[in-house]
């Protein structure tokens, strides 16, 4: 009597949320997938955000002209580099050219990302232990970066990413702002003075409203600033509000057409809200963009 041969174990089916082109090994190393290929609720939420953001980035990258050196992308506040690794895996890996730079201040996360990239053979990825502001002056990055991303870069780190993009002549920027506190602090500081100048000060009289108005105003100013410097700006949701309250996605594509009207509106808004000092620091406009 013949002993029946045992059937090979079937490969477990991946969750339907996983892109079929995605490296399963990468997702396991990023702890998005468990070792047996499962998704928990937190990983499902995180993956949905990153995949949704990738769709926007992929479209932007596809619209850019090709070159022998390939495209470059700088990811600011990279953290564990979920975004950078997935963009590389789904877009850059097959191109044979181009480079992704992950910029992060925590050295232990930089070291882990460097080790993972080496292990997976992601040769055209670099991870730099720098702040966003430091990266603007660093010679470890090329003179030009095609796409700048900043996913949940906290408070003024988003503004630093914009400054970096302007200096590097970025063709596109993809920004998900987070914890916008600087403008709210300025509103709070000037609250008594503004209350006597404009009834608009009622919008930020209460502390909760100060925080909310400060956050909203910050992103409005950023959009006008980008338009003033020659970018076409789109604002949309990253994912549904049930997944994240930090939900605003700003996409800026360079057109070269600097909008004088945007610069004038930005300057007027800063004056109206008692924030004129930010014109000399955070929101320096192109020369001759605002009428005297």
Coordinates of C-alpha atoms in Angstrom, one line a residue:
X1 CA 0.0 0.0 0.0
X2 CA 1.4 3.3 -1.1
X3 CA 1.7 6.1 1.4
X4 CA -0.1 9.2 0.0
X5 CA 2.1 12.1 -0.7
X6 CA 1.5 15.1 1.4
X7 CA 0.3 18.2 -0.5
X8 CA 2.4 21.3 -0.4
X9 CA 1.1 23.9 1.9
X10 CA -0.8 26.7 0.0
X11 CA 0.6 30.2 0.3
X12 CA -1.8 32.1 2.5
X13 CA -3.8 34.7 0.6
X14 CA -2.8 38.3 1.2
X15 CA -5.3 40.8 2.6
X16 CA -7.1 42.5 -0.3
X17 CA -5.7 45.9 0.7
X18 CA -2.2 44.9 -0.3
X19 CA -1.1 46.1 -3.8
X20 CA -0.2 42.9 -5.8
X21 CA 3.1 44.6 -6.9
X22 CA 4.1 45.2 -3.4
X23 CA 7.0 43.4 -1.8
X24 CA 5.5 41.3 1.0
X25 CA 8.9 41.0 2.7
X26 CA 9.1 44.8 2.8
X27 CA 5.7 45.1 4.4
X28 CA 6.7 42.5 7.0
X29 CA 9.9 44.3 7.8
X30 CA 7.9 47.6 8.2
X31 CA 5.6 45.7 10.6
X32 CA 2.6 46.5 8.4
X33 CA 2.1 42.8 7.8
X34 CA 2.5 40.3 10.6
X35 CA 4.9 37.3 9.9
X36 CA 1.9 35.2 8.8
X37 CA 0.8 37.9 6.3
X38 CA -2.0 39.5 8.4
X39 CA -3.0 43.1 8.9
X40 CA -4.1 44.5 12.2
X41 CA -6.4 47.5 12.4
X42 CA -3.7 50.1 13.1
X43 CA -1.6 48.8 10.2
X44 CA -4.6 48.8 7.9
X45 CA -5.2 52.5 8.7
X46 CA -1.5 53.3 8.2
X47 CA -1.4 51.4 4.9
X48 CA -4.5 53.1 3.6
X49 CA -2.9 56.5 4.3
X50 CA 0.4 55.7 2.6
X51 CA -1.2 54.0 -0.4
X52 CA -3.6 56.9 -0.9
X53 CA -0.7 59.4 -0.8
X54 CA 1.3 57.2 -3.1
X55 CA -1.4 57.5 -5.8
X56 CA -0.9 61.3 -5.8
X57 CA 2.9 61.0 -5.8
X58 CA 2.9 58.4 -8.6
X59 CA 0.8 60.6 -10.8
X60 CA 3.2 63.6 -10.2
X61 CA 6.3 61.4 -10.9
X62 CA 4.7 60.1 -14.1
X63 CA 4.1 63.6 -15.4
X64 CA 7.7 64.7 -14.9
X65 CA 10.1 64.5 -17.9
X66 CA 12.6 61.6 -17.7
X67 CA 16.3 62.1 -17.6
X68 CA 19.4 59.8 -17.7
X69 CA 20.0 60.4 -13.9
X70 CA 16.3 59.6 -13.1
X71 CA 14.0 61.4 -10.8
X72 CA 14.8 62.5 -7.2
X73 CA 12.5 62.6 -4.2
X74 CA 13.2 63.9 -0.7
X75 CA 11.0 62.7 2.1
X76 CA 11.1 65.0 5.1
X77 CA 10.4 63.9 8.6
X78 CA 10.7 60.4 7.2
X79 CA 10.3 58.5 10.6
X80 CA 10.5 54.8 9.8
X81 CA 10.3 55.7 6.1
X82 CA 7.1 53.9 5.3
X83 CA 6.4 56.3 2.5
X84 CA 9.9 56.3 1.0
X85 CA 10.2 52.5 1.0
X86 CA 6.7 52.0 -0.6
X87 CA 7.3 54.7 -3.2
X88 CA 10.7 53.0 -4.1
X89 CA 9.2 49.5 -4.1
X90 CA 6.2 50.4 -6.3
X91 CA 7.8 53.1 -8.6
X92 CA 11.6 53.6 -8.4
X93 CA 12.7 50.0 -8.2
X94 CA 11.6 49.1 -11.7
X95 CA 13.1 52.2 -13.3
X96 CA 16.7 51.4 -12.7
X97 CA 17.4 55.1 -12.1
X98 CA 16.5 57.9 -9.7
X99 CA 17.0 58.3 -6.0
X100 CA 15.0 58.7 -2.8
X101 CA 16.4 60.6 0.2
X102 CA 14.8 60.1 3.6
X103 CA 15.5 63.0 6.0
X104 CA 15.0 62.3 9.7
X105 CA 16.3 63.7 13.0
X106 CA 16.2 60.5 15.1
X107 CA 19.5 58.6 14.5
X108 CA 18.2 55.2 15.5
X109 CA 15.4 55.4 12.8
X110 CA 18.0 56.5 10.2
X111 CA 20.2 53.5 11.1
X112 CA 17.3 51.1 10.9
X113 CA 16.2 52.4 7.5
X114 CA 19.8 52.2 6.2
X115 CA 20.1 48.6 7.3
X116 CA 16.7 47.6 5.8
X117 CA 17.5 49.3 2.5
X118 CA 20.8 47.4 2.3
X119 CA 19.1 44.1 3.2
X120 CA 16.4 44.5 0.6
X121 CA 18.8 45.7 -2.1
X122 CA 17.1 49.2 -2.4
X123 CA 20.4 50.7 -3.6
X124 CA 19.1 54.1 -4.6
X125 CA 17.8 55.1 -1.2
X126 CA 19.8 57.3 1.2
X127 CA 18.8 58.2 4.8
X128 CA 20.3 61.3 6.4
X129 CA 20.3 62.3 10.0
X130 CA 19.4 65.9 9.6
X131 CA 16.6 68.3 10.5
X132 CA 14.6 69.7 7.6
X133 CA 16.2 73.1 8.1
X134 CA 19.7 71.5 8.1
X135 CA 19.0 69.6 4.9
X136 CA 18.7 72.9 3.0
X137 CA 22.4 73.6 3.6
X138 CA 23.6 70.0 3.3
X139 CA 26.0 68.9 0.5
X140 CA 24.7 65.4 0.9
X141 CA 21.8 66.2 -1.3
X142 CA 21.9 67.2 -4.9
X143 CA 21.3 70.8 -6.1
X144 CA 17.9 69.9 -7.5
X145 CA 15.2 67.7 -6.1
X146 CA 12.2 66.8 -8.3
X147 CA 9.6 66.0 -5.6
X148 CA 9.5 67.0 -2.0
X149 CA 7.2 65.2 0.5
X150 CA 6.5 65.9 4.1
X151 CA 4.0 63.5 5.8
X152 CA 2.8 64.8 9.2
X153 CA 5.9 67.0 9.5
X154 CA 5.1 68.8 12.8
X155 CA 4.5 72.5 13.1
X156 CA 7.1 74.6 11.3
X157 CA 8.9 71.5 9.8
X158 CA 6.3 71.7 7.0
X159 CA 7.4 75.3 6.3
X160 CA 11.0 74.2 6.4
X161 CA 10.1 71.5 3.8
X162 CA 8.5 74.2 1.6
X163 CA 11.7 76.4 2.0
X164 CA 13.8 73.3 1.0
X165 CA 11.6 72.8 -2.0
X166 CA 11.9 76.4 -3.1
X167 CA 15.7 76.3 -2.8
X168 CA 15.9 73.0 -4.6
X169 CA 13.7 74.2 -7.4
X170 CA 11.3 71.3 -6.7
X171 CA 8.9 70.5 -9.5
X172 CA 6.3 69.3 -7.0
X173 CA 5.6 69.2 -3.3
X174 CA 3.2 66.9 -1.4
X175 CA 2.6 68.0 2.1
X176 CA 0.4 66.7 5.0
X177 CA 0.8 69.4 7.7
X178 CA 0.6 68.5 11.4
X179 CA 0.4 70.4 14.7
X180 CA 0.5 73.9 13.4
X181 CA 1.3 75.8 16.5
X182 CA 3.4 78.8 15.5
X183 CA 0.6 81.0 14.1
X184 CA -1.7 80.1 17.0
X185 CA 1.1 81.2 19.4
X186 CA 1.4 84.5 17.6
X187 CA -2.4 85.0 17.7
X188 CA -2.4 84.3 21.4
X189 CA 0.4 86.7 22.1
X190 CA -1.3 89.6 20.2
X191 CA -4.8 88.8 21.4
X192 CA -5.4 91.9 23.5
X193 CA -4.1 94.3 20.8
X194 CA -6.0 92.7 18.0
X195 CA -9.2 92.6 20.0
X196 CA -9.3 96.4 19.9
X197 CA -8.5 96.6 16.2
X198 CA -10.8 94.2 14.4
X199 CA -13.9 92.2 15.2
X200 CA -12.2 89.3 13.5
X201 CA -10.3 88.8 16.8
X202 CA -13.5 87.1 18.1
X203 CA -12.5 84.1 15.9
X204 CA -9.6 83.4 18.3
X205 CA -10.8 84.8 21.6
X206 CA -11.3 81.4 23.2
X207 CA -8.2 79.1 23.5
X208 CA -9.8 76.2 21.5
X209 CA -10.7 78.6 18.7
X210 CA -7.2 80.1 18.8
X211 CA -5.7 76.6 18.1
X212 CA -8.2 75.8 15.3
X213 CA -8.1 79.2 13.6
X214 CA -4.3 79.1 13.8
X215 CA -4.1 75.7 12.1
X216 CA -6.5 76.7 9.4
X217 CA -4.9 80.1 8.8
X218 CA -1.4 78.5 8.7
X219 CA -2.4 76.2 5.8
X220 CA -4.2 79.1 3.9
X221 CA -1.0 81.1 4.2
X222 CA 1.1 78.2 3.0
X223 CA -1.0 77.8 -0.1
X224 CA -0.9 81.5 -1.0
X225 CA 2.9 81.5 -0.4
X226 CA 3.4 78.6 -2.8
X227 CA 1.2 80.3 -5.4
X228 CA 3.2 83.5 -5.0
X229 CA 6.4 81.5 -5.8
X230 CA 5.0 79.9 -8.9
X231 CA 3.1 76.8 -7.9
X232 CA -0.3 75.6 -8.8
X233 CA -1.9 74.4 -5.5
X234 CA -4.6 71.8 -4.8
X235 CA -5.9 71.1 -1.4
X236 CA -7.8 67.9 -0.6
X237 CA -8.3 65.2 2.0
X238 CA -5.7 62.5 2.6
X239 CA -8.1 60.0 4.0
X240 CA -11.5 60.1 5.7
X241 CA -11.8 61.9 9.0
X242 CA -12.5 58.6 10.7
X243 CA -8.9 57.6 10.1
X244 CA -7.0 60.8 11.0
X245 CA -7.8 64.4 12.2
X246 CA -4.5 65.5 10.5
X247 CA -6.2 65.1 7.2
X248 CA -5.3 68.0 4.9
X249 CA -3.2 67.3 1.8
X250 CA -1.5 70.1 -0.1
X251 CA -0.2 69.3 -3.6
X252 CA 1.8 72.0 -5.3
X253 CA 3.0 71.7 -8.9
X254 CA 5.5 74.2 -10.3
X255 CA 4.3 76.3 -13.2
X256 CA 6.8 79.1 -13.1
X257 CA 4.0 81.6 -13.0
X258 CA 4.4 83.6 -9.8
X259 CA 1.0 85.0 -8.7
X260 CA 1.2 88.6 -7.6
X261 CA -2.4 88.5 -6.4
X262 CA -1.6 85.6 -4.1
X263 CA 1.4 87.5 -2.6
X264 CA -0.8 90.6 -2.0
X265 CA -3.5 88.5 -0.3
X266 CA -1.0 86.8 1.9
X267 CA 0.4 90.1 3.0
X268 CA -3.1 91.5 3.6
X269 CA -4.0 88.4 5.7
X270 CA -0.9 88.7 7.8
X271 CA -1.6 92.4 8.4
X272 CA -5.3 91.7 9.2
X273 CA -4.4 89.0 11.8
X274 CA -1.5 91.0 13.3
X275 CA 1.1 88.6 11.9
X276 CA 3.0 91.1 9.7
X277 CA 6.4 90.0 11.3
X278 CA 6.1 86.6 9.5
X279 CA 6.7 88.4 6.2
X280 CA 10.3 88.8 7.2
X281 CA 10.7 85.3 8.5
X282 CA 8.4 82.4 7.5
X283 CA 6.7 84.0 4.4
X284 CA 9.3 86.0 2.5
X285 CA 7.8 86.8 -0.8
X286 CA 9.4 87.3 -4.2
X287 CA 10.8 90.8 -4.8
X288 CA 8.3 93.3 -6.2
X289 CA 5.5 90.9 -5.7
X290 CA 3.5 93.2 -3.3
X291 CA 2.7 96.8 -4.2
X292 CA 4.2 99.3 -1.8

